[in-house]
PDB file of C-alpha atoms in Angstrom:
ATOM      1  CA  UNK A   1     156.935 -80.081 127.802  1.00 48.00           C
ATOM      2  CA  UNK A   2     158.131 -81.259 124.516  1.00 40.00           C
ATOM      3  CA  UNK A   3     154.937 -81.186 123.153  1.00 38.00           C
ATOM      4  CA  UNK A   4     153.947 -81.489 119.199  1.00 37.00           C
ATOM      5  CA  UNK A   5     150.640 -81.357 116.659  1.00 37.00           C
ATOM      6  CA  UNK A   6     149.207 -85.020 116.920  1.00 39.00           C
ATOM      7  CA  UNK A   7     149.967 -86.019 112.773  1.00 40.00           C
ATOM      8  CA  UNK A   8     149.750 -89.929 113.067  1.00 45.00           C
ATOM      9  CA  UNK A   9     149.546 -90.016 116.409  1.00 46.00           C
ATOM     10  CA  UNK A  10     146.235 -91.687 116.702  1.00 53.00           C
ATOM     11  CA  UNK A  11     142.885 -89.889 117.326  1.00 57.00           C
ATOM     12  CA  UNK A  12     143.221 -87.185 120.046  1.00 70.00           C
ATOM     13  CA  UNK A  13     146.975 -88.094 120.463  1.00 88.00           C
ATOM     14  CA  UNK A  14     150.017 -85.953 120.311  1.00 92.00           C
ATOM     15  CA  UNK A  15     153.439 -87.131 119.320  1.00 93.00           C
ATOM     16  CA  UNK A  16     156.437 -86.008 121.652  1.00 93.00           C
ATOM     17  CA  UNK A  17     160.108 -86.235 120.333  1.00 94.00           C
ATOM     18  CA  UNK A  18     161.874 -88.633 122.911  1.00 95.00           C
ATOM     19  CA  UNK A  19     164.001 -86.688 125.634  1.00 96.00           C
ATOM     20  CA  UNK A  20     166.854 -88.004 127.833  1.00 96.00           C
ATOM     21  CA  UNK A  21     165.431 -87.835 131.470  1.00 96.00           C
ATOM     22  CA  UNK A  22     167.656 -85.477 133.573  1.00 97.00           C
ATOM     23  CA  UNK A  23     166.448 -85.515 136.720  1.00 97.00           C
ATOM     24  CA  UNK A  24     169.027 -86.473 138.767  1.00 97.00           C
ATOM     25  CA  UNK A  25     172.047 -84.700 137.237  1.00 97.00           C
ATOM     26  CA  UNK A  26     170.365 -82.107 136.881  1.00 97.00           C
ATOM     27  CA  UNK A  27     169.314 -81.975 140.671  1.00 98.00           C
ATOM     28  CA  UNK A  28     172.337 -82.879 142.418  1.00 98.00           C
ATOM     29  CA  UNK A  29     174.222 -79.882 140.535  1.00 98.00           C
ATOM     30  CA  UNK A  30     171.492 -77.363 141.626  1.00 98.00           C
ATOM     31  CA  UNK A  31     171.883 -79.116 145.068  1.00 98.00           C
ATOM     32  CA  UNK A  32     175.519 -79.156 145.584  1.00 98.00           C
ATOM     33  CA  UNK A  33     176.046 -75.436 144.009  1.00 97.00           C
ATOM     34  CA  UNK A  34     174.010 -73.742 146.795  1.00 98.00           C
ATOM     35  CA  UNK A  35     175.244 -76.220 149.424  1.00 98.00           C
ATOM     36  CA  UNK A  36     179.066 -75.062 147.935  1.00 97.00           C
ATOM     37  CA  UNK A  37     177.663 -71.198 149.161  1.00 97.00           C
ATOM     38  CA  UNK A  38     176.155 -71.244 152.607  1.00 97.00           C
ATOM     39  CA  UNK A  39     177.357 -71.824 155.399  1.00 96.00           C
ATOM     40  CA  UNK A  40     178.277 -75.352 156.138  1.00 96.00           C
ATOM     41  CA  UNK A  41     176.345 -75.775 159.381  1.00 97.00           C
ATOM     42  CA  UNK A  42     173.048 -77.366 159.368  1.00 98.00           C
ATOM     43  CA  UNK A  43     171.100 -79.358 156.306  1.00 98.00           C
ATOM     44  CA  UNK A  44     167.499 -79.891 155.723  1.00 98.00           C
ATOM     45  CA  UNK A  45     166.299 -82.243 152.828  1.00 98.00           C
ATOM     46  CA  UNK A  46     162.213 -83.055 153.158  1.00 97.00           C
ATOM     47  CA  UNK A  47     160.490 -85.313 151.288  1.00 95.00           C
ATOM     48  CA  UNK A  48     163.789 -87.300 150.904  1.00 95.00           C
ATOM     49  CA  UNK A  49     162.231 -90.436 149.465  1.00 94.00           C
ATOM     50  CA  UNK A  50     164.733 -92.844 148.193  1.00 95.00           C
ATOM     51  CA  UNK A  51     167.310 -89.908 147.586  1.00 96.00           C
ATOM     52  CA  UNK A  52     168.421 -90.867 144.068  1.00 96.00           C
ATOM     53  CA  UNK A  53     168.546 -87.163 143.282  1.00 97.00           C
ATOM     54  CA  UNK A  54     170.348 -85.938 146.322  1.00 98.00           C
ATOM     55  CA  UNK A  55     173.859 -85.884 147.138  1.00 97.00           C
ATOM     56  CA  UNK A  56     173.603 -87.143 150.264  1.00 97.00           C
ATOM     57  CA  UNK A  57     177.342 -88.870 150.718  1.00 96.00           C
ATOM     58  CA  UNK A  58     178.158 -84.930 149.325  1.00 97.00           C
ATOM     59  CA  UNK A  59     175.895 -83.283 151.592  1.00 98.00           C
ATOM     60  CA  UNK A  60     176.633 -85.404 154.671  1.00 97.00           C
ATOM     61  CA  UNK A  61     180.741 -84.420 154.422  1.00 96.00           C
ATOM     62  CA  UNK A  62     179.865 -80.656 153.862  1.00 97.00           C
ATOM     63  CA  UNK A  63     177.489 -80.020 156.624  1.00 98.00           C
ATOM     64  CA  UNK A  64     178.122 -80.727 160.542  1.00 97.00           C
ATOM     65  CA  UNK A  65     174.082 -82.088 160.381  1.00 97.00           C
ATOM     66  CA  UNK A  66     171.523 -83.194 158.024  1.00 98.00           C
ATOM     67  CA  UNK A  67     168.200 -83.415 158.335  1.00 97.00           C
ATOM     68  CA  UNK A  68     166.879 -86.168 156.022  1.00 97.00           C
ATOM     69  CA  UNK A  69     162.877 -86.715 156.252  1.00 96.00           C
ATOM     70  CA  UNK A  70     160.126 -88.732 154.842  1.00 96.00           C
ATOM     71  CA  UNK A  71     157.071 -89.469 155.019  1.00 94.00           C
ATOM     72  CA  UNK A  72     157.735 -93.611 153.602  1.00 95.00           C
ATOM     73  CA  UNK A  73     160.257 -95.058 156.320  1.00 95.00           C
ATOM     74  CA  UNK A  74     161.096 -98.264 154.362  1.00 96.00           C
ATOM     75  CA  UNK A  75     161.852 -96.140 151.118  1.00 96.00           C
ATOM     76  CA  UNK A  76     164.087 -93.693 152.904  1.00 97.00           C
ATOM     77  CA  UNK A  77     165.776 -96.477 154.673  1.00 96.00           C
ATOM     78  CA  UNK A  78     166.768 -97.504 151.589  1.00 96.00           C
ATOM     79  CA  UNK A  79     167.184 -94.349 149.992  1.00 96.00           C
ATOM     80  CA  UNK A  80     169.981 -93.870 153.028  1.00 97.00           C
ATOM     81  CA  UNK A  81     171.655 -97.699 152.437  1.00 96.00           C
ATOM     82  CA  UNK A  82     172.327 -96.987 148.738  1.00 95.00           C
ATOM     83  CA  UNK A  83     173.611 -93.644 149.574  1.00 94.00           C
ATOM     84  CA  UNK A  84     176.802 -95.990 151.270  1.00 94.00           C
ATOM     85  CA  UNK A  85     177.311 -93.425 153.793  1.00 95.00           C
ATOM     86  CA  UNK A  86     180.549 -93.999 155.992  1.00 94.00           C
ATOM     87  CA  UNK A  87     180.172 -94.481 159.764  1.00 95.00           C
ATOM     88  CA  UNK A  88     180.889 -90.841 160.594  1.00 95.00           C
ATOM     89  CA  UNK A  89     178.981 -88.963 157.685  1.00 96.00           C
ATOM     90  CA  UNK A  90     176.065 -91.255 158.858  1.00 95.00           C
ATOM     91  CA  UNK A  91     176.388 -90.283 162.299  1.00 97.00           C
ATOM     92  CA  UNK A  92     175.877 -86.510 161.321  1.00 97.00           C
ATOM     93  CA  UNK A  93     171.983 -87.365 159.599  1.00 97.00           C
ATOM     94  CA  UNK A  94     168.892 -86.781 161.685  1.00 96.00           C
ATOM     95  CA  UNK A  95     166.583 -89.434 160.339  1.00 97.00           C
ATOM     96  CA  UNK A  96     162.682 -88.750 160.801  1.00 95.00           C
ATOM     97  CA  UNK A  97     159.675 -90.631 159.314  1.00 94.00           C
ATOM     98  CA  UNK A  98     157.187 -87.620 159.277  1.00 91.00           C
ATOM     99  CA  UNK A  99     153.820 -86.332 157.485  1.00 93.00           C
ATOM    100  CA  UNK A 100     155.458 -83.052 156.191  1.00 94.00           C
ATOM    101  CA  UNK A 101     151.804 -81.029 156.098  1.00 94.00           C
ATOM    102  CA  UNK A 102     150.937 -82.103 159.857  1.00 92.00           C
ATOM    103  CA  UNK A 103     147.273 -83.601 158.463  1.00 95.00           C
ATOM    104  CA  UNK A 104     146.884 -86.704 156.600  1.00 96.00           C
ATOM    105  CA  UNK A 105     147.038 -89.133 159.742  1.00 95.00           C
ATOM    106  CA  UNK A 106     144.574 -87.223 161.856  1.00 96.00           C
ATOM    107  CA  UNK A 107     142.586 -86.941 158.668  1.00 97.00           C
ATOM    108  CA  UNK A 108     142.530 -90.463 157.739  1.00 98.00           C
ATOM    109  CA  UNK A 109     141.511 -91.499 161.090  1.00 97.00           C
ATOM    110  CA  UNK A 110     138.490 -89.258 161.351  1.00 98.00           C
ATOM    111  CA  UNK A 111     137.352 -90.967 157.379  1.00 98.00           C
ATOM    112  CA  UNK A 112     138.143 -93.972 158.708  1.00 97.00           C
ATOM    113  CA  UNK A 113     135.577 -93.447 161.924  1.00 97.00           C
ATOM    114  CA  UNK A 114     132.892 -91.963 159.261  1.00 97.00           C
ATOM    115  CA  UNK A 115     133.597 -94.917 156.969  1.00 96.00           C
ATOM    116  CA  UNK A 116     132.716 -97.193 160.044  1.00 96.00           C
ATOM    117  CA  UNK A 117     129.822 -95.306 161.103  1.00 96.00           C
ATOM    118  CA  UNK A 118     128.450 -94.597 157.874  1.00 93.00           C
ATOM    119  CA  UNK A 119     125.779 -96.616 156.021  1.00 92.00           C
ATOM    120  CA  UNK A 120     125.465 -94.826 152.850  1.00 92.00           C
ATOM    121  CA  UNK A 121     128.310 -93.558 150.500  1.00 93.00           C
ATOM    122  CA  UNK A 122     126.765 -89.683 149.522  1.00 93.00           C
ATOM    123  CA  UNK A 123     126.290 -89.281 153.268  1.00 94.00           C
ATOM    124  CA  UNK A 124     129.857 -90.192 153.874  1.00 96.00           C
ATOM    125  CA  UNK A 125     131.437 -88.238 151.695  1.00 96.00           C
ATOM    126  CA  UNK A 126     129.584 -84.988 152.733  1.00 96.00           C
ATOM    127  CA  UNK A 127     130.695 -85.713 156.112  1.00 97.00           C
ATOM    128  CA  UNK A 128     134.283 -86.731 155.042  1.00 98.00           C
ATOM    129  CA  UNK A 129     134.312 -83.184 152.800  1.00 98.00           C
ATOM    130  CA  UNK A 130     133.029 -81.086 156.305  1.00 98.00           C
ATOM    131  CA  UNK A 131     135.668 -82.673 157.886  1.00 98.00           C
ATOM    132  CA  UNK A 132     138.917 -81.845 155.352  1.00 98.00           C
ATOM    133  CA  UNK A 133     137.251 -78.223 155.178  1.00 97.00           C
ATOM    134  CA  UNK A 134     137.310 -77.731 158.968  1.00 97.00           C
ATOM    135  CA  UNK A 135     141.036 -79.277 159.258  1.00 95.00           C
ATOM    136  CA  UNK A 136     143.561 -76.546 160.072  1.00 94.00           C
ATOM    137  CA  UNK A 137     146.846 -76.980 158.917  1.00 92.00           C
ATOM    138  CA  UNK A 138     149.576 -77.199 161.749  1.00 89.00           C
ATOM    139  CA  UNK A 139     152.304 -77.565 159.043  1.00 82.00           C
ATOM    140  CA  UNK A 140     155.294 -79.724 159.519  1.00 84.00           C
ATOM    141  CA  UNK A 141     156.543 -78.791 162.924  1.00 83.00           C
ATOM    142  CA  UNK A 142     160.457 -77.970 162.283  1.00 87.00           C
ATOM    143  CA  UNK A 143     161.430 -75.660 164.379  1.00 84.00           C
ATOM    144  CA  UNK A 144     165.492 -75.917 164.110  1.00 92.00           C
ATOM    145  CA  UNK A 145     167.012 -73.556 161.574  1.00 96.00           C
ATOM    146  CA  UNK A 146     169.125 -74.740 158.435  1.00 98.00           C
ATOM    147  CA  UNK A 147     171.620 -72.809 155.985  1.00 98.00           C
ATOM    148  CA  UNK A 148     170.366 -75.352 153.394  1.00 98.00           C
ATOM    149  CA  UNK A 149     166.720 -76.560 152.486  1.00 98.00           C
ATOM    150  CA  UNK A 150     166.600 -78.662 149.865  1.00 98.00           C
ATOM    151  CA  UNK A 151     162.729 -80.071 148.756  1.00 98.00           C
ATOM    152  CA  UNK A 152     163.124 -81.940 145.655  1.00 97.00           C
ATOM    153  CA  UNK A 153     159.873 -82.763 143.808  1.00 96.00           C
ATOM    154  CA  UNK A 154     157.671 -83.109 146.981  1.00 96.00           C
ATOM    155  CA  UNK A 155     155.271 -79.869 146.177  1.00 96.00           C
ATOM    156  CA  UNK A 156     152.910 -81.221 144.592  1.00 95.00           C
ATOM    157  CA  UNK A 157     152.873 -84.667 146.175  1.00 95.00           C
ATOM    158  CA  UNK A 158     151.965 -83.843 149.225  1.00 96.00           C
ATOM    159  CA  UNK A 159     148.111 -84.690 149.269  1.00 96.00           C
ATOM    160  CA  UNK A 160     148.610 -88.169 147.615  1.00 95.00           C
ATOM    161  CA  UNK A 161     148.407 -89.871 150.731  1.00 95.00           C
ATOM    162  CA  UNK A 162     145.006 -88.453 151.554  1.00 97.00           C
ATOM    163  CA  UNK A 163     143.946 -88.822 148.256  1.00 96.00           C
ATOM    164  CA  UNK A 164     144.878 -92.382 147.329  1.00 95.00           C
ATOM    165  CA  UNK A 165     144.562 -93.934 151.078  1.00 96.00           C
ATOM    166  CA  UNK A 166     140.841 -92.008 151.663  1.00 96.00           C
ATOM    167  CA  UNK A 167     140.293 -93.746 148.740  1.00 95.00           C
ATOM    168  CA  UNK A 168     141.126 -97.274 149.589  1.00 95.00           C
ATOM    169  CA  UNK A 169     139.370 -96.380 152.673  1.00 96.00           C
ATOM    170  CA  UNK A 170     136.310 -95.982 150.538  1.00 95.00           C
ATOM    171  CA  UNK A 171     136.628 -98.655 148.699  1.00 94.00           C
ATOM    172  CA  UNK A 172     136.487-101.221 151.606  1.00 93.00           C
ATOM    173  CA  UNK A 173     133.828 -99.744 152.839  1.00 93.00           C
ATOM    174  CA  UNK A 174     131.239 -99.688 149.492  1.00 92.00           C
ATOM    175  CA  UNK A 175     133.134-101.457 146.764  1.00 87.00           C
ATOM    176  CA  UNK A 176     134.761-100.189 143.786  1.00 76.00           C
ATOM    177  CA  UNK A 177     131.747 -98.241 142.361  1.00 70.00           C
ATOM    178  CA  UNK A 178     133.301 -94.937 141.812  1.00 73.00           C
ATOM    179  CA  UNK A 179     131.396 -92.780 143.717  1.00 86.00           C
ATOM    180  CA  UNK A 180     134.097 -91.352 145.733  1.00 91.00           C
ATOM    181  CA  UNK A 181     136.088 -90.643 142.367  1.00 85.00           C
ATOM    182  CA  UNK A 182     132.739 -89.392 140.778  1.00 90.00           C
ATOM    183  CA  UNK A 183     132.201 -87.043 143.621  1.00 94.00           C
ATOM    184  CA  UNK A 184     132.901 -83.028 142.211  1.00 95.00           C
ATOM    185  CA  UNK A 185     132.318 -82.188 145.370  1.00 95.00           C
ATOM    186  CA  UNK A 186     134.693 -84.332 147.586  1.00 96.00           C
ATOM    187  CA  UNK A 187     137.171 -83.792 144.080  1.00 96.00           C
ATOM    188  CA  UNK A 188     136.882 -79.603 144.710  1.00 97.00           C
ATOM    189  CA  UNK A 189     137.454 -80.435 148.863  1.00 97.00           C
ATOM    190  CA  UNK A 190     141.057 -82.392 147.925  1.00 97.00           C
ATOM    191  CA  UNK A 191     141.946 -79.539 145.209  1.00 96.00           C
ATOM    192  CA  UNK A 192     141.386 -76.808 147.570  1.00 97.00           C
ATOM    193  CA  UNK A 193     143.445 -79.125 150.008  1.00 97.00           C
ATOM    194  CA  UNK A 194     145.806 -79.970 147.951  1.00 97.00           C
ATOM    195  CA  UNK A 195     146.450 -75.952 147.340  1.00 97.00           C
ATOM    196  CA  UNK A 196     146.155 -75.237 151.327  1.00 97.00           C
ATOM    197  CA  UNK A 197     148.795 -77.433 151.666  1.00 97.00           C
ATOM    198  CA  UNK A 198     151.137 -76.052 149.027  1.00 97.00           C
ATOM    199  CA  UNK A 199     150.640 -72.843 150.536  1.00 96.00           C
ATOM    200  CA  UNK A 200     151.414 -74.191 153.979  1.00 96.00           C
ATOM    201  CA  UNK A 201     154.594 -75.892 152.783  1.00 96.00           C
ATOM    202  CA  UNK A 202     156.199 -72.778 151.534  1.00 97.00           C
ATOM    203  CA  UNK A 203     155.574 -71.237 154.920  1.00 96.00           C
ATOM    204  CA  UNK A 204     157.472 -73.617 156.564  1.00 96.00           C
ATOM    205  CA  UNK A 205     160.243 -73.700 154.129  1.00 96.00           C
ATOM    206  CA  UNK A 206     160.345 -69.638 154.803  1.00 95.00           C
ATOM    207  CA  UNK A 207     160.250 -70.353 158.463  1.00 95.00           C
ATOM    208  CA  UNK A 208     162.794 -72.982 158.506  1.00 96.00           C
ATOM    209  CA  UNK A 209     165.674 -70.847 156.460  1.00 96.00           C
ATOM    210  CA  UNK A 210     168.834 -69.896 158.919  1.00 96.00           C
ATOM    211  CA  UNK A 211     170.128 -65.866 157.847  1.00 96.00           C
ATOM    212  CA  UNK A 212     172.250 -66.391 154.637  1.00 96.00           C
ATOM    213  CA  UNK A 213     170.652 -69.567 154.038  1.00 97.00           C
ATOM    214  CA  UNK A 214     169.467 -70.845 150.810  1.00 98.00           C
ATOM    215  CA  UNK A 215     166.353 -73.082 149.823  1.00 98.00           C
ATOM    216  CA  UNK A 216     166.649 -75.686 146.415  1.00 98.00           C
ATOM    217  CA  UNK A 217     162.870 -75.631 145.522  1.00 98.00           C
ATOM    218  CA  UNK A 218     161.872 -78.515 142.801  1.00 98.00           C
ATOM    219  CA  UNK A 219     158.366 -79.220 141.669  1.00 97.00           C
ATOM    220  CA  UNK A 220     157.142 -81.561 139.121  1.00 97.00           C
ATOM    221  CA  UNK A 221     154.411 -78.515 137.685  1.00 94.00           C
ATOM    222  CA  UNK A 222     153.353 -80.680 134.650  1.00 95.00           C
ATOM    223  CA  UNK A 223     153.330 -84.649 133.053  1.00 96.00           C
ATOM    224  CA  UNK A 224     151.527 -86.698 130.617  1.00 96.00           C
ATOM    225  CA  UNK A 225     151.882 -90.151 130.129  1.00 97.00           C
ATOM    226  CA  UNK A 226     153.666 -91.321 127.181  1.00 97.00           C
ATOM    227  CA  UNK A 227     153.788 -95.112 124.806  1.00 96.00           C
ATOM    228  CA  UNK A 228     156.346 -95.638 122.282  1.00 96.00           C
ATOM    229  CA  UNK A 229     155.424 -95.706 119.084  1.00 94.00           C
ATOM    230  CA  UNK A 230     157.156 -98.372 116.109  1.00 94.00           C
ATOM    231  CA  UNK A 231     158.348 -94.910 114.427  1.00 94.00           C
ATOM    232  CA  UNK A 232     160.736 -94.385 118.303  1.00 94.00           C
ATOM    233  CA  UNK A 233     158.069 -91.672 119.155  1.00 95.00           C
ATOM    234  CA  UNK A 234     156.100 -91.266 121.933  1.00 96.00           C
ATOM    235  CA  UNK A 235     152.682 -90.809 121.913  1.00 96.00           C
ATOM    236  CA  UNK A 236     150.363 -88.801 124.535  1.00 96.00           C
ATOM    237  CA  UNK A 237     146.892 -88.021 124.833  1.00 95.00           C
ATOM    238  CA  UNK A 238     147.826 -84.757 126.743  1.00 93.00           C
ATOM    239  CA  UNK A 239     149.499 -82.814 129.537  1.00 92.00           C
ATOM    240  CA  UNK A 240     148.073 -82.703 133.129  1.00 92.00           C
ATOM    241  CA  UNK A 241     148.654 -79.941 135.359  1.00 93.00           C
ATOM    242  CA  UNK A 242     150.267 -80.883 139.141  1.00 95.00           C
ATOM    243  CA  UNK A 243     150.455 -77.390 140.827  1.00 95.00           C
ATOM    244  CA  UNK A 244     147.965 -74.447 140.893  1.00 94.00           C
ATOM    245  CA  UNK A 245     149.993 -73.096 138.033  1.00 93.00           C
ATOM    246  CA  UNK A 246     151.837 -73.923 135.443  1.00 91.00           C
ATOM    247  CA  UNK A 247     154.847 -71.587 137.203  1.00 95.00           C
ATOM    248  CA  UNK A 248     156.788 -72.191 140.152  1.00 97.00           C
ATOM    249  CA  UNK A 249     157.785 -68.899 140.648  1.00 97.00           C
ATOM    250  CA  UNK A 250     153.881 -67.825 141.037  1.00 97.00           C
ATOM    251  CA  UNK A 251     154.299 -69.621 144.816  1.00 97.00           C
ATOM    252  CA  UNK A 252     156.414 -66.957 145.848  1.00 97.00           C
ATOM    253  CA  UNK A 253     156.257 -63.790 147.428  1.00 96.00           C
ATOM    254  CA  UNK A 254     158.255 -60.991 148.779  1.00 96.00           C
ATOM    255  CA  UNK A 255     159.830 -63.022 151.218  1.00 97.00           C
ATOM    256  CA  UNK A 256     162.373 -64.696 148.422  1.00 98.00           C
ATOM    257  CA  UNK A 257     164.529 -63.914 146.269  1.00 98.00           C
ATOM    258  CA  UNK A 258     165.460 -66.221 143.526  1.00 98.00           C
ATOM    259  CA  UNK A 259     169.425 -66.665 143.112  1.00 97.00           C
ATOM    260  CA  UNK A 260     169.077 -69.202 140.352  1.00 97.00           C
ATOM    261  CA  UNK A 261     166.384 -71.100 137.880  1.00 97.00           C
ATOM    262  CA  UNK A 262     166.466 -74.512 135.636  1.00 96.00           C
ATOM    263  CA  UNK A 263     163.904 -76.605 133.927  1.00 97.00           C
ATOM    264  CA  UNK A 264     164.537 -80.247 132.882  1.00 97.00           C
ATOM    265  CA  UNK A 265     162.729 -83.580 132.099  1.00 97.00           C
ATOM    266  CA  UNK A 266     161.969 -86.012 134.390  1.00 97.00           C
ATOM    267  CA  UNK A 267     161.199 -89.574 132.678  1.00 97.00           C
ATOM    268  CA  UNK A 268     159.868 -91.953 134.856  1.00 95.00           C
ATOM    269  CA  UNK A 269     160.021 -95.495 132.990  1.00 90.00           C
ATOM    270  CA  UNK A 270     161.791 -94.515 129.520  1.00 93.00           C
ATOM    271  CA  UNK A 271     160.089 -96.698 127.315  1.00 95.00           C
ATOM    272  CA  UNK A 272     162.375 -99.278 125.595  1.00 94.00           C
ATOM    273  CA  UNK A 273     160.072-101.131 123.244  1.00 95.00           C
ATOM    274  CA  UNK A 274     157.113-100.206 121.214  1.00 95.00           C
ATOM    275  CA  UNK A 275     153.916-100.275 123.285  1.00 95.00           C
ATOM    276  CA  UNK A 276     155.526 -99.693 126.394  1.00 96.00           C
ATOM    277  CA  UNK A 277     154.388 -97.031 128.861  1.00 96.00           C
ATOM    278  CA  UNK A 278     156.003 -94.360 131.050  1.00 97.00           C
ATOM    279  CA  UNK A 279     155.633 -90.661 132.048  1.00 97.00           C
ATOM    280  CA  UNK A 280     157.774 -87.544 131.569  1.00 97.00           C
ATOM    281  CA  UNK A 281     157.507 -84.454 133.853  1.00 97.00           C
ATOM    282  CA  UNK A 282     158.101 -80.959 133.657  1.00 96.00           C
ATOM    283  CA  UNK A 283     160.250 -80.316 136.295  1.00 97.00           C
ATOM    284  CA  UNK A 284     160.979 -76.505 137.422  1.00 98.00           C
ATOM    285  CA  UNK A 285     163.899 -75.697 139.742  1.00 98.00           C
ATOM    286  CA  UNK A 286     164.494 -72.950 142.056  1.00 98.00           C
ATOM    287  CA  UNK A 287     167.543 -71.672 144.404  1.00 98.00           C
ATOM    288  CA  UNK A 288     166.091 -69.403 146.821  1.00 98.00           C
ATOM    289  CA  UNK A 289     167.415 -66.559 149.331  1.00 97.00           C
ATOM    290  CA  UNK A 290     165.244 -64.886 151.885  1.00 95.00           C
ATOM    291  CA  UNK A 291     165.031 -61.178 150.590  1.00 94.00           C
ATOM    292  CA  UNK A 292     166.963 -58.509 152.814  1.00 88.00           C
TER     293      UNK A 292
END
């Protein structure tokens, strides 16, 4: 991150020179390159979302089948509309609407029978934490093989629906009093969660890569929110970490080999006038190869 001494930035602010955001440039190069050197056979993209930073049109005339999945079917709908796909590159995609880590529905289900059976909140959330502990991880069940993976920026995403719908969940249930967020406890069960899932997903993308095949990993590892300032600055009170480290590289093993690595900004809402709010991310790319 761009990230300076906080001199007039307010009390504990920092100031942050404005940056262009280059996410999706920046990620449809790294895409197409590797797509440009495999084999042109099969195409996986997960986490799709609404595809702004995937060549889809690009990847749909390359490959004889694409994979294109998503958790959100309305936003990948879209995401696949504005992509303006002819008739026969669209007939090549394999469209599915699934939980990439296996868990959150069965999980949500079993809060929402605690929630319903519960009658006070700290005896809720030690049964919701016993059962997220207890939860194995089936993964996301892709068997097929591809000679490209591409998972842009889902990494460290891929708890948010447990995390934000448990706590809606909650909510209903008690009221907005903040115990749920309040809880260190049911916040430690989600982190280690959130980390078990990480570690599942880069399982699966090991499991899923076809011989000579090549995996575009993107994660946003860091972000802080930012406000311009009247001097065209942007202000922050700090960054947040969104991974278990600060590196993307420290999620892999012996299993990969990296072919290539970038880092760019990601600015979600450029501010346009003073007082208004956005966020920038860190984002780290990486083009993998399973090692020999």
């Amino acid at each position: 991150m761009n990230e300076a001494g906080n001199k007039n930035a307010g009390p504990g602010l920092y100031l942050l020179t404005p940056v262009p955001c280059e996410q999706v440039q920046r990620s449809r190069q790294m895409i197409l390159a590797a797509a440009e050197a495999v084999h042109p056979g099969r195409a996986a993209v997960l986490g799709a979302g609404n595809c702004t930073e995937i060549p889809l049109s690009e990847l749909a005339v390359r490959f004889d089948k694409v994979l294109v999945c998503d958790v959100d079917a309305s936003t990948l709908e879209a995401g696949i509309a504005a992509a303006m796909l002819s008739d026969a590159a669209r007939a090549k995609l394999d469209v599915r609407f699934d939980d990439l880590t296996g868990v959150t529905e069965p999980l949500l289900r079993g809060i929402h029978q605690i929630l319903s059976e519960a009658s006070a909140p700290e005896a809720a959330i030690e049964r919701m934490v016993e059962l997220v502990e207890s939860q194995p991880l089936p993964g996301a069940g892709l068997e097929d093989k591809y000679d490209l993976v591409v998972a842009s920026c889902v990494l460290s995403q891929l708890h948010f629906g447990l995390l934000h719908r448990s706590a809606d969940l909650f909510a209903r249930k008690f009221g907005d009093s903040g115990q749920l967020p309040r809880s260190e406890r049911w916040a430690q069960t989600l982190y280690d969660m959130a980390r078990r899932m990480e570690a599942r997903f880069i399982d699966d993308l090991a499991g899923m890569l076809a011989p000579g095949g090549m995996i575009c990993l993107s994660a946003t590892a860091q972000m802080c929110d930012i406000r311009l300032n009247k001097a065209g600055q942007w202000a922050s009170a700090g960054t947040y970490r969104m991974l278990r480290t600060q590196d993307l590289t420290d999620y892999l093993d012996k299993r990969f080999t990296i072919v290539a690595g970038n880092r760019w900004h990601w600015v979600a809402r450029p501010p346009q006038e003073p007082g208004d709010t956005g966020r920038l991310f860190d984002v780290q790319a990486l083009v993998l190869r399973a090692s020999p």
